[in-house]
């Protein structure tokens, strides 16, 4: 068969994109390297255990299914309304997990596979693709553990600096949970013109206790295949730095010099005084709702991060949009490389989808696959693509990937309400419901306008 679209990678994103396209009558070739014979480059990533499509490599949970107060629950809701394969298969394979959506992973993968197999215009071809296709409508959905050969080819096409192989993420805090009566805005050696950072001051006692907490805190361990991945400059875990000596952080990410704290102003120091150590947060999205803890990439266990980071003055009530972590992860600098339709600006016949775009998580990866499928279908039909409204979970995620994220420090991100246009005039307690209500209302006309299946 001659294909309309070539999708590379039969994971969550690739399977979802294939479903959206094939259901609309397009002829799809879905290439998956697992299960291929040796001469076709058969290979499994170090995390995959089998050859089934849409294998869940770790947890069996799609996280919260609450579509009234939770951003990922809202994403489930929107995907269901788009006739998502991943959501339908999850419903079929669901196991009890309270308010979370969890599945029997084998039944889930089998359901994805059988639904795709039932589509006559879709071929699942077991083969590894080593080179980015030069022509033909293509979707690359090869995930965080993309085969090395293809990763090399993507690197060559995008520029080596635009492809990351390691994900060293620092926690991200919701702006409205930071206590600005304690923290202050300033850049180092600020002359008043650029107050770009939120600064949290520590005295000596607080710093020493914090340092001890970092050194003694419980860490997650590297998987065997991750252990040999070296730390790159600039992504050394904060606790590893702390282990090098009690002063190391004060000369590194917690350097206090040049930061006058106006809350500590005295008649002799009217501009304020320097703290013993400072934690800095940098704006992470254009909306200014999310702030990244600079240099705080960490392998501390999540509960430990919350406990310890809430001892930082000004962050006592911090709400985290994302916690820190370090693991192998191939992803491109999407805000720079992709247009608003997930197309490579320099080679628009190629779209990217799934975790390789810099979203994070099963659901987000599938959602980006879903949108890549819809965009491709719209393009092939000669219609004009309308992006989902920014106020929806799909729209917020897409906007983040394709332009709203801070490109210089682009790091993978789960869907969260910090990506949504803020509703400042709604009381904080009611805000989550207000976000989901608004999204549900605004997605309706967009859905009505989609290329029909
Ligand atoms: C170790 C690990 C654990 C994770 N745990 C979780 C978790 O618990 N919860 C969560 O929400 N997210 C988790 N993630 C993050 C992420 O959401 C998942 O990895 C998710 O599967 C990504 O979906 P995807 O479709 O982008 O990639 P994948 O699901 O990985 O699919 C990519 C597919 O492409 C294939 N492929 C790769 N290269 C080629 C090639 N050159 N040619 C042909 N096929 C190729 C792969 O075999 C794979 O089937 C984890 C990631 C990793 C690496």
Tab-separated table of C-alpha atoms and ligand atoms in Angstrom:
chain	number	residue	atom	x	y	z
A	1	UNK	CA	0.000	0.000	0.000
A	2	UNK	CA	1.202	3.571	-0.574
A	3	UNK	CA	0.933	5.423	2.664
A	4	UNK	CA	-0.284	8.928	3.413
A	5	UNK	CA	1.604	9.080	6.693
A	6	UNK	CA	4.598	7.325	8.195
A	7	UNK	CA	4.575	7.170	11.983
A	8	UNK	CA	7.778	6.088	13.676
A	9	UNK	CA	7.327	4.544	17.125
A	10	UNK	CA	4.422	2.407	18.333
A	11	UNK	CA	4.327	3.713	21.906
A	12	UNK	CA	1.576	5.770	23.481
A	13	UNK	CA	1.918	8.775	21.180
A	14	UNK	CA	2.508	6.853	17.950
A	15	UNK	CA	-0.403	4.469	18.549
A	16	UNK	CA	-2.752	7.355	19.353
A	17	UNK	CA	-1.655	9.367	16.292
A	18	UNK	CA	-2.080	6.287	14.085
A	19	UNK	CA	-5.613	5.736	15.425
A	20	UNK	CA	-6.668	9.343	14.832
A	21	UNK	CA	-5.382	9.231	11.254
A	22	UNK	CA	-6.482	5.762	10.219
A	23	UNK	CA	-9.962	6.361	11.650
A	24	UNK	CA	-10.198	9.312	9.300
A	25	UNK	CA	-9.401	7.135	6.322
A	26	UNK	CA	-5.711	7.906	5.867
A	27	UNK	CA	-3.297	5.134	4.990
A	28	UNK	CA	-0.807	4.796	7.794
A	29	UNK	CA	2.462	2.921	8.222
A	30	UNK	CA	3.345	2.557	11.890
A	31	UNK	CA	6.974	1.458	12.349
A	32	UNK	CA	7.926	-0.119	15.651
A	33	UNK	CA	11.404	-1.507	16.315
A	34	UNK	CA	10.363	-3.901	19.075
A	35	UNK	CA	9.402	-7.264	17.672
A	36	UNK	CA	11.350	-6.669	14.447
A	37	UNK	CA	13.717	-9.355	13.190
A	38	UNK	CA	17.458	-8.749	13.538
A	39	UNK	CA	17.841	-7.735	9.883
A	40	UNK	CA	15.115	-5.094	10.386
A	41	UNK	CA	16.993	-3.680	13.373
A	42	UNK	CA	14.879	-5.350	16.084
A	43	UNK	CA	15.678	-3.767	19.420
A	44	UNK	CA	14.084	-3.038	22.804
A	45	UNK	CA	14.880	0.041	24.835
A	46	UNK	CA	16.367	-0.755	28.244
A	47	UNK	CA	12.998	0.067	29.853
A	48	UNK	CA	10.672	-1.916	27.579
A	49	UNK	CA	10.024	-5.532	28.573
A	50	UNK	CA	7.940	-6.785	25.646
A	51	UNK	CA	6.913	-6.150	22.065
A	52	UNK	CA	3.333	-4.948	22.547
A	53	UNK	CA	2.298	-1.533	21.267
A	54	UNK	CA	1.824	1.221	23.873
A	55	UNK	CA	3.735	-0.612	26.581
A	56	UNK	CA	3.677	1.159	29.951
A	57	UNK	CA	7.320	1.048	30.986
A	58	UNK	CA	6.900	1.729	34.683
A	59	UNK	CA	3.796	2.520	36.731
A	60	UNK	CA	0.413	1.178	35.547
A	61	UNK	CA	-1.344	4.449	36.399
A	62	UNK	CA	-2.602	7.290	34.236
A	63	UNK	CA	-2.819	9.339	37.455
A	64	UNK	CA	-5.905	11.182	38.680
A	65	UNK	CA	-9.165	10.716	36.795
A	66	UNK	CA	-10.753	13.663	38.604
A	67	UNK	CA	-11.775	16.043	35.817
A	68	UNK	CA	-13.085	18.723	38.188
A	69	UNK	CA	-10.033	19.558	40.252
A	70	UNK	CA	-7.091	17.993	38.500
A	71	UNK	CA	-5.324	19.010	35.302
A	72	UNK	CA	-4.439	15.484	34.204
A	73	UNK	CA	-8.014	14.355	34.946
A	74	UNK	CA	-9.193	17.181	32.723
A	75	UNK	CA	-6.803	16.004	30.021
A	76	UNK	CA	-8.377	12.505	30.261
A	77	UNK	CA	-11.783	14.109	29.806
A	78	UNK	CA	-10.727	16.100	26.741
A	79	UNK	CA	-9.000	13.101	25.175
A	80	UNK	CA	-12.114	10.972	25.645
A	81	UNK	CA	-14.079	13.653	23.858
A	82	UNK	CA	-11.596	13.360	20.975
A	83	UNK	CA	-12.257	9.614	20.757
A	84	UNK	CA	-8.840	8.744	22.156
A	85	UNK	CA	-7.587	5.213	21.595
A	86	UNK	CA	-5.449	5.337	24.738
A	87	UNK	CA	-8.395	6.404	26.905
A	88	UNK	CA	-10.691	3.772	25.370
A	89	UNK	CA	-8.126	1.018	25.911
A	90	UNK	CA	-7.550	2.248	29.486
A	91	UNK	CA	-11.276	2.022	30.195
A	92	UNK	CA	-11.305	-1.558	28.907
A	93	UNK	CA	-8.265	-2.576	30.975
A	94	UNK	CA	-9.055	-0.557	34.116
A	95	UNK	CA	-8.239	-1.938	37.555
A	96	UNK	CA	-9.462	-0.448	40.883
A	97	UNK	CA	-7.269	2.449	42.046
A	98	UNK	CA	-9.526	4.910	43.888
A	99	UNK	CA	-9.751	8.190	42.024
A	100	UNK	CA	-6.799	7.296	39.803
A	101	UNK	CA	-7.082	5.628	36.421
A	102	UNK	CA	-4.945	2.493	36.561
A	103	UNK	CA	-4.835	-0.420	34.160
A	104	UNK	CA	-3.707	-3.978	33.722
A	105	UNK	CA	-0.731	-3.158	31.512
A	106	UNK	CA	-0.874	-6.321	29.383
A	107	UNK	CA	-4.622	-6.039	28.798
A	108	UNK	CA	-4.141	-2.353	27.974
A	109	UNK	CA	-1.434	-2.970	25.392
A	110	UNK	CA	-3.406	-5.882	23.884
A	111	UNK	CA	-6.479	-3.646	23.556
A	112	UNK	CA	-4.477	-0.917	21.780
A	113	UNK	CA	-3.013	-3.496	19.467
A	114	UNK	CA	-6.319	-5.184	18.600
A	115	UNK	CA	-8.107	-1.870	17.938
A	116	UNK	CA	-5.327	-0.792	15.598
A	117	UNK	CA	-5.231	-4.198	13.905
A	118	UNK	CA	-8.929	-3.836	13.103
A	119	UNK	CA	-8.268	-0.775	10.941
A	120	UNK	CA	-7.767	-1.913	7.322
A	121	UNK	CA	-5.776	1.147	6.214
A	122	UNK	CA	-3.158	0.819	8.938
A	123	UNK	CA	-0.072	-1.400	8.807
A	124	UNK	CA	2.043	-1.999	11.866
A	125	UNK	CA	5.486	-2.739	10.479
A	126	UNK	CA	8.092	-4.167	12.797
A	127	UNK	CA	11.234	-2.313	11.753
A	128	UNK	CA	13.689	0.145	13.193
A	129	UNK	CA	14.017	3.450	11.373
A	130	UNK	CA	17.545	4.803	11.510
A	131	UNK	CA	17.322	7.996	9.516
A	132	UNK	CA	14.826	10.842	9.596
A	133	UNK	CA	12.868	10.522	6.324
A	134	UNK	CA	13.801	13.176	3.754
A	135	UNK	CA	10.286	13.364	2.329
A	136	UNK	CA	6.735	12.215	2.956
A	137	UNK	CA	4.419	13.167	5.801
A	138	UNK	CA	6.087	11.792	8.924
A	139	UNK	CA	5.391	11.707	12.647
A	140	UNK	CA	8.325	10.912	14.926
A	141	UNK	CA	7.041	9.413	18.186
A	142	UNK	CA	10.026	7.396	19.320
A	143	UNK	CA	9.867	8.458	22.936
A	144	UNK	CA	12.357	9.175	25.697
A	145	UNK	CA	14.505	6.177	24.749
A	146	UNK	CA	14.662	6.708	20.992
A	147	UNK	CA	17.029	4.260	19.267
A	148	UNK	CA	20.515	5.684	19.096
A	149	UNK	CA	20.771	5.663	15.306
A	150	UNK	CA	17.615	7.744	14.854
A	151	UNK	CA	18.528	10.048	17.747
A	152	UNK	CA	21.801	10.704	15.953
A	153	UNK	CA	19.937	11.541	12.753
A	154	UNK	CA	17.535	13.854	14.626
A	155	UNK	CA	20.534	15.525	16.276
A	156	UNK	CA	22.104	16.080	12.868
A	157	UNK	CA	18.892	17.645	11.546
A	158	UNK	CA	18.215	19.854	14.552
A	159	UNK	CA	21.680	20.733	15.797
A	160	UNK	CA	23.376	18.830	18.599
A	161	UNK	CA	22.521	21.459	21.224
A	162	UNK	CA	18.823	21.052	20.547
A	163	UNK	CA	18.626	17.389	21.498
A	164	UNK	CA	18.950	16.376	25.137
A	165	UNK	CA	19.664	12.847	26.324
A	166	UNK	CA	19.353	13.446	30.004
A	167	UNK	CA	16.589	15.020	31.914
A	168	UNK	CA	17.816	16.872	34.994
A	169	UNK	CA	14.784	18.577	36.343
A	170	UNK	CA	14.518	21.024	39.162
A	171	UNK	CA	11.245	21.459	41.054
A	172	UNK	CA	8.732	23.995	39.783
A	173	UNK	CA	6.663	26.041	42.208
A	174	UNK	CA	3.329	27.790	41.636
A	175	UNK	CA	3.919	31.512	41.873
A	176	UNK	CA	0.900	32.144	44.071
A	177	UNK	CA	2.169	29.754	46.752
A	178	UNK	CA	5.390	31.758	47.342
A	179	UNK	CA	5.432	34.107	50.337
A	180	UNK	CA	6.599	37.451	48.953
A	181	UNK	CA	6.634	38.971	52.452
A	182	UNK	CA	9.760	36.863	52.930
A	183	UNK	CA	11.083	36.573	49.361
A	184	UNK	CA	11.876	39.419	46.998
A	185	UNK	CA	12.405	40.024	43.302
A	186	UNK	CA	15.917	40.943	42.177
A	187	UNK	CA	18.746	39.996	39.872
A	188	UNK	CA	22.263	39.683	41.220
A	189	UNK	CA	23.978	43.075	41.525
A	190	UNK	CA	20.584	44.541	40.669
A	191	UNK	CA	20.633	48.216	39.877
A	192	UNK	CA	16.857	48.208	39.789
A	193	UNK	CA	16.454	47.578	36.064
A	194	UNK	CA	16.006	43.779	35.917
A	195	UNK	CA	14.307	42.110	38.840
A	196	UNK	CA	14.151	38.719	37.190
A	197	UNK	CA	14.486	36.258	40.061
A	198	UNK	CA	12.470	35.438	43.155
A	199	UNK	CA	14.976	35.164	46.004
A	200	UNK	CA	14.496	33.197	49.232
A	201	UNK	CA	16.909	34.255	52.002
A	202	UNK	CA	18.497	31.919	54.545
A	203	UNK	CA	20.447	32.728	57.682
A	204	UNK	CA	23.416	30.589	58.723
A	205	UNK	CA	21.432	28.283	60.982
A	206	UNK	CA	18.790	27.668	58.331
A	207	UNK	CA	21.440	27.005	55.702
A	208	UNK	CA	23.339	24.481	57.825
A	209	UNK	CA	20.136	22.603	58.662
A	210	UNK	CA	19.166	22.623	54.978
A	211	UNK	CA	22.600	21.374	53.913
A	212	UNK	CA	22.352	18.505	56.421
A	213	UNK	CA	18.878	17.653	55.088
A	214	UNK	CA	20.219	17.452	51.533
A	215	UNK	CA	23.135	15.223	52.464
A	216	UNK	CA	21.118	12.919	54.674
A	217	UNK	CA	17.859	12.895	52.668
A	218	UNK	CA	16.650	9.690	51.052
A	219	UNK	CA	17.490	9.481	47.349
A	220	UNK	CA	16.106	7.403	44.504
A	221	UNK	CA	18.679	5.187	42.852
A	222	UNK	CA	19.644	5.100	39.195
A	223	UNK	CA	18.475	2.172	37.124
A	224	UNK	CA	21.360	-0.033	36.064
A	225	UNK	CA	21.275	1.291	32.500
A	226	UNK	CA	21.122	4.888	33.647
A	227	UNK	CA	24.042	4.626	36.031
A	228	UNK	CA	26.656	5.124	33.340
A	229	UNK	CA	25.079	8.295	32.017
A	230	UNK	CA	27.445	11.020	33.171
A	231	UNK	CA	26.323	14.196	34.891
A	232	UNK	CA	26.643	17.047	32.483
A	233	UNK	CA	27.870	20.460	33.498
A	234	UNK	CA	24.973	22.376	34.894
A	235	UNK	CA	22.881	19.358	35.832
A	236	UNK	CA	24.728	18.050	38.860
A	237	UNK	CA	22.176	17.040	41.508
A	238	UNK	CA	22.039	19.546	44.333
A	239	UNK	CA	22.677	16.832	46.939
A	240	UNK	CA	25.818	15.662	45.082
A	241	UNK	CA	27.082	19.240	45.180
A	242	UNK	CA	26.210	19.431	48.884
A	243	UNK	CA	28.234	16.292	49.564
A	244	UNK	CA	31.351	18.026	48.220
A	245	UNK	CA	31.502	20.335	51.217
A	246	UNK	CA	29.384	22.516	53.399
A	247	UNK	CA	30.330	25.683	51.500
A	248	UNK	CA	29.988	24.347	47.930
A	249	UNK	CA	26.381	25.451	47.511
A	250	UNK	CA	27.130	28.935	48.867
A	251	UNK	CA	29.614	29.324	46.007
A	252	UNK	CA	27.223	27.686	43.541
A	253	UNK	CA	23.448	27.837	43.155
A	254	UNK	CA	22.867	29.291	46.648
A	255	UNK	CA	25.367	32.138	46.276
A	256	UNK	CA	24.124	35.152	48.267
A	257	UNK	CA	26.479	37.850	46.929
A	258	UNK	CA	25.013	40.812	45.099
A	259	UNK	CA	21.508	40.210	46.387
A	260	UNK	CA	20.343	42.962	48.744
A	261	UNK	CA	17.316	41.756	50.668
A	262	UNK	CA	15.020	44.781	51.121
A	263	UNK	CA	13.118	42.963	53.890
A	264	UNK	CA	16.338	43.149	55.898
A	265	UNK	CA	16.997	46.840	55.313
A	266	UNK	CA	18.488	48.856	58.195
A	267	UNK	CA	19.384	52.573	58.468
A	268	UNK	CA	23.015	51.635	57.651
A	269	UNK	CA	21.904	49.386	54.779
A	270	UNK	CA	18.853	51.089	53.280
A	271	UNK	CA	18.854	48.778	50.205
A	272	UNK	CA	18.907	45.718	52.422
A	273	UNK	CA	21.558	43.211	53.383
A	274	UNK	CA	22.839	39.990	51.896
A	275	UNK	CA	21.589	36.713	53.302
A	276	UNK	CA	23.917	33.855	54.314
A	277	UNK	CA	22.591	31.843	51.389
A	278	UNK	CA	19.856	32.375	48.795
A	279	UNK	CA	17.610	30.037	46.824
A	280	UNK	CA	16.661	31.612	43.502
A	281	UNK	CA	13.611	30.872	41.375
A	282	UNK	CA	13.452	31.770	37.706
A	283	UNK	CA	10.281	32.307	35.687
A	284	UNK	CA	9.447	29.118	33.785
A	285	UNK	CA	6.538	30.067	31.541
A	286	UNK	CA	5.404	33.220	29.785
A	287	UNK	CA	2.328	33.494	31.990
A	288	UNK	CA	4.579	33.855	35.030
A	289	UNK	CA	2.563	31.273	36.962
A	290	UNK	CA	5.406	28.742	37.293
A	291	UNK	CA	8.838	29.310	38.843
A	292	UNK	CA	11.799	26.969	38.598
A	293	UNK	CA	14.177	26.436	41.531
A	294	UNK	CA	17.499	27.325	39.894
A	295	UNK	CA	20.134	24.587	40.164
A	296	UNK	CA	17.907	22.349	42.281
A	297	UNK	CA	17.858	19.269	40.028
A	298	UNK	CA	17.762	16.375	42.446
A	299	UNK	CA	17.334	12.678	42.989
A	300	UNK	CA	15.857	13.106	46.459
A	301	UNK	CA	12.649	11.111	46.901
A	302	UNK	CA	9.565	13.194	46.135
A	303	UNK	CA	8.223	13.236	49.715
A	304	UNK	CA	11.665	14.264	50.936
A	305	UNK	CA	11.797	17.117	48.403
A	306	UNK	CA	8.461	18.497	49.570
A	307	UNK	CA	9.472	18.248	53.235
A	308	UNK	CA	12.933	19.758	52.786
A	309	UNK	CA	12.120	22.466	50.245
A	310	UNK	CA	9.279	23.712	52.453
A	311	UNK	CA	11.903	24.538	55.088
A	312	UNK	CA	13.223	27.224	52.714
A	313	UNK	CA	12.092	30.647	53.973
A	314	UNK	CA	9.241	31.871	51.791
A	315	UNK	CA	8.446	28.382	50.480
A	316	UNK	CA	6.790	27.069	53.663
A	317	UNK	CA	3.481	26.707	51.796
A	318	UNK	CA	4.945	26.031	48.365
A	319	UNK	CA	2.818	24.023	45.974
A	320	UNK	CA	4.885	22.131	43.437
A	321	UNK	CA	3.768	21.856	39.819
A	322	UNK	CA	6.593	19.374	39.334
A	323	UNK	CA	9.231	17.844	41.569
A	324	UNK	CA	12.845	17.301	40.630
A	325	UNK	CA	14.360	14.223	39.056
A	326	UNK	CA	17.128	12.890	36.859
A	327	UNK	CA	16.808	10.190	34.245
A	328	UNK	CA	17.670	9.326	30.693
A	329	UNK	CA	15.343	11.097	28.323
A	330	UNK	CA	15.748	12.024	24.689
A	331	UNK	CA	13.864	15.201	23.869
A	332	UNK	CA	14.194	18.109	21.491
A	333	UNK	CA	14.077	21.810	22.236
A	334	UNK	CA	10.543	22.086	20.884
A	335	UNK	CA	9.900	25.795	21.614
A	336	UNK	CA	12.802	26.604	19.297
A	337	UNK	CA	12.577	23.831	16.719
A	338	UNK	CA	8.868	23.261	16.167
A	339	UNK	CA	6.157	25.469	14.772
A	340	UNK	CA	2.744	25.731	16.444
A	341	UNK	CA	1.679	22.551	14.638
A	342	UNK	CA	4.530	20.430	16.010
A	343	UNK	CA	6.319	20.552	12.623
A	344	UNK	CA	10.054	20.860	12.383
A	345	UNK	CA	10.549	24.409	11.119
A	346	UNK	CA	13.431	23.335	8.878
A	347	UNK	CA	11.648	20.228	7.528
A	348	UNK	CA	7.891	20.741	7.866
A	349	UNK	CA	7.043	17.289	6.503
A	350	UNK	CA	8.231	15.966	9.889
A	351	UNK	CA	6.099	16.307	13.017
A	352	UNK	CA	7.151	15.269	16.484
A	353	UNK	CA	4.828	13.726	19.051
A	354	UNK	CA	4.976	12.256	22.534
A	355	UNK	CA	7.644	12.585	25.146
A	356	UNK	CA	10.343	13.449	22.608
A	357	UNK	CA	8.653	16.869	22.300
A	358	UNK	CA	9.387	17.553	25.974
A	359	UNK	CA	6.071	16.728	27.518
A	360	UNK	CA	6.289	14.297	30.407
A	361	UNK	CA	4.067	11.352	31.284
A	362	UNK	CA	1.985	8.655	29.645
A	363	UNK	CA	-1.143	10.789	29.331
A	364	UNK	CA	0.643	13.895	28.083
A	365	UNK	CA	2.590	11.823	25.526
A	366	UNK	CA	-0.607	10.249	24.232
A	367	UNK	CA	-2.303	13.675	24.170
A	368	UNK	CA	0.474	15.156	22.041
A	369	UNK	CA	0.219	12.097	19.769
A	370	UNK	CA	-3.503	12.728	19.497
A	371	UNK	CA	-2.961	16.349	18.517
A	372	UNK	CA	-0.220	15.418	16.007
A	373	UNK	CA	-2.681	12.976	14.435
A	374	UNK	CA	-5.418	15.600	14.230
A	375	UNK	CA	-3.058	18.226	12.826
A	376	UNK	CA	-1.813	15.834	10.155
A	377	UNK	CA	-5.369	14.834	9.227
A	378	UNK	CA	-6.350	18.499	8.912
A	379	UNK	CA	-3.316	19.245	6.770
A	380	UNK	CA	-3.917	16.268	4.461
A	381	UNK	CA	-7.530	17.316	3.998
A	382	UNK	CA	-6.400	20.796	2.972
A	383	UNK	CA	-8.190	22.449	5.856
A	384	UNK	CA	-6.841	25.075	8.189
A	385	UNK	CA	-5.798	23.842	11.634
A	386	UNK	CA	-7.335	25.518	14.635
A	387	UNK	CA	-5.392	24.877	17.810
A	388	UNK	CA	-7.390	23.823	20.876
A	389	UNK	CA	-8.128	26.872	23.056
A	390	UNK	CA	-5.303	27.817	25.431
A	391	UNK	CA	-7.755	27.473	28.292
A	392	UNK	CA	-8.109	23.705	27.733
A	393	UNK	CA	-5.655	21.069	28.947
A	394	UNK	CA	-4.811	20.125	25.356
A	395	UNK	CA	-4.314	23.767	24.381
A	396	UNK	CA	-2.253	24.603	27.472
A	397	UNK	CA	0.056	21.644	26.911
A	398	UNK	CA	0.463	22.412	23.216
A	399	UNK	CA	1.174	26.091	23.862
A	400	UNK	CA	3.802	25.172	26.409
A	401	UNK	CA	5.631	22.856	24.022
A	402	UNK	CA	5.435	25.034	20.954
A	403	UNK	CA	6.351	28.404	22.311
A	404	UNK	CA	5.347	29.395	25.812
A	405	UNK	CA	8.022	27.472	27.676
A	406	UNK	CA	11.286	29.145	28.470
A	407	UNK	CA	13.366	27.839	25.543
A	408	UNK	CA	16.843	28.349	26.989
A	409	UNK	CA	16.192	26.040	29.925
A	410	UNK	CA	13.535	23.837	28.330
A	411	UNK	CA	12.810	20.785	30.470
A	412	UNK	CA	10.041	18.175	30.298
A	413	UNK	CA	6.742	19.075	31.890
A	414	UNK	CA	3.557	17.367	33.058
A	415	UNK	CA	0.224	19.068	32.420
A	416	UNK	CA	-0.696	21.314	35.366
A	417	UNK	CA	-2.870	24.349	36.030
A	418	UNK	CA	0.173	26.616	35.983
A	419	UNK	CA	0.153	26.227	32.181
A	420	UNK	CA	-3.376	27.664	31.934
A	421	UNK	CA	-4.112	31.390	31.541
A	422	UNK	CA	-4.579	32.441	35.178
A	423	UNK	CA	-7.926	33.294	36.762
A	424	UNK	CA	-6.707	35.842	39.294
A	425	UNK	CA	-10.171	37.108	40.169
A	426	UNK	CA	-11.384	33.668	41.317
A	427	UNK	CA	-10.669	32.797	44.960
A	428	UNK	CA	-7.757	30.358	45.267
A	429	UNK	CA	-9.933	27.644	46.808
A	430	UNK	CA	-12.298	27.647	43.833
A	431	UNK	CA	-9.690	28.096	41.129
A	432	UNK	CA	-9.207	24.462	40.118
A	433	UNK	CA	-12.916	23.972	39.505
A	434	UNK	CA	-12.994	27.276	37.637
A	435	UNK	CA	-10.168	26.145	35.327
A	436	UNK	CA	-11.901	22.859	34.506
A	437	UNK	CA	-15.305	24.494	34.042
A	438	UNK	CA	-13.859	27.062	31.658
A	439	UNK	CA	-11.974	24.374	29.729
A	440	UNK	CA	-15.049	22.169	29.318
A	441	UNK	CA	-17.059	25.082	28.031
A	442	UNK	CA	-14.420	26.295	25.607
A	443	UNK	CA	-13.458	22.951	24.134
A	444	UNK	CA	-16.959	22.296	22.784
A	445	UNK	CA	-16.847	24.576	19.699
A	446	UNK	CA	-13.336	23.377	18.895
A	447	UNK	CA	-14.450	19.740	18.949
A	448	UNK	CA	-17.374	20.542	16.673
A	449	UNK	CA	-14.942	21.901	14.106
A	450	UNK	CA	-12.550	18.916	13.962
A	451	UNK	CA	-12.005	16.952	10.758
A	452	UNK	CA	-14.651	14.230	11.131
A	453	UNK	CA	-13.672	10.572	11.616
B	1	LIG	C1	12.166	4.453	32.599
B	1	LIG	C2	10.978	5.335	32.397
B	1	LIG	C3	9.916	5.240	33.282
B	1	LIG	C4	8.783	6.051	33.097
B	1	LIG	N1	7.747	5.926	33.958
B	1	LIG	C5	6.618	6.657	33.784
B	1	LIG	C6	5.508	6.491	34.657
B	1	LIG	O1	5.542	5.703	35.580
B	1	LIG	N2	4.407	7.257	34.438
B	1	LIG	C7	4.333	8.137	33.431
B	1	LIG	O2	3.292	8.795	33.281
B	1	LIG	N3	5.383	8.313	32.570
B	1	LIG	C8	6.519	7.608	32.731
B	1	LIG	N4	7.593	7.764	31.885
B	1	LIG	C9	7.565	8.853	30.911
B	1	LIG	C10	6.831	8.667	29.570
B	1	LIG	O3	5.587	9.200	29.666
B	1	LIG	C11	6.766	7.322	28.980
B	1	LIG	O4	8.062	6.975	28.642
B	1	LIG	C12	5.847	7.226	27.726
B	1	LIG	O5	5.831	5.890	27.348
B	1	LIG	C13	6.233	8.103	26.562
B	1	LIG	O6	5.389	7.865	25.473
B	1	LIG	P1	5.925	7.954	23.978
B	1	LIG	O7	4.873	7.425	23.081
B	1	LIG	O8	6.437	9.304	23.724
B	1	LIG	O9	7.184	6.981	23.969
B	1	LIG	P2	7.194	5.388	24.147
B	1	LIG	O10	5.987	4.912	24.828
B	1	LIG	O11	8.517	5.042	24.715
B	1	LIG	O12	7.126	4.872	22.644
B	1	LIG	C14	8.171	5.047	21.747
B	1	LIG	C15	8.225	3.826	20.867
B	1	LIG	O13	9.124	4.047	19.799
B	1	LIG	C16	9.895	2.882	19.582
B	1	LIG	N5	11.126	3.310	18.914
B	1	LIG	C17	12.158	4.022	19.436
B	1	LIG	N6	13.071	4.285	18.479
B	1	LIG	C18	12.608	3.731	17.326
B	1	LIG	C19	13.105	3.658	15.981
B	1	LIG	N7	14.264	4.241	15.638
B	1	LIG	N8	12.377	3.013	15.047
B	1	LIG	C20	11.180	2.402	15.392
B	1	LIG	N9	10.677	2.421	16.647
B	1	LIG	C21	11.378	3.097	17.599
B	1	LIG	C22	10.055	2.289	20.969
B	1	LIG	O14	10.335	0.917	20.922
B	1	LIG	C23	8.704	2.600	21.606
B	1	LIG	O15	7.789	1.571	21.414
B	1	LIG	C24	8.738	6.978	32.026
B	1	LIG	C25	9.817	7.059	31.159
B	1	LIG	C26	10.923	6.256	31.326
B	1	LIG	C27	12.058	6.353	30.371
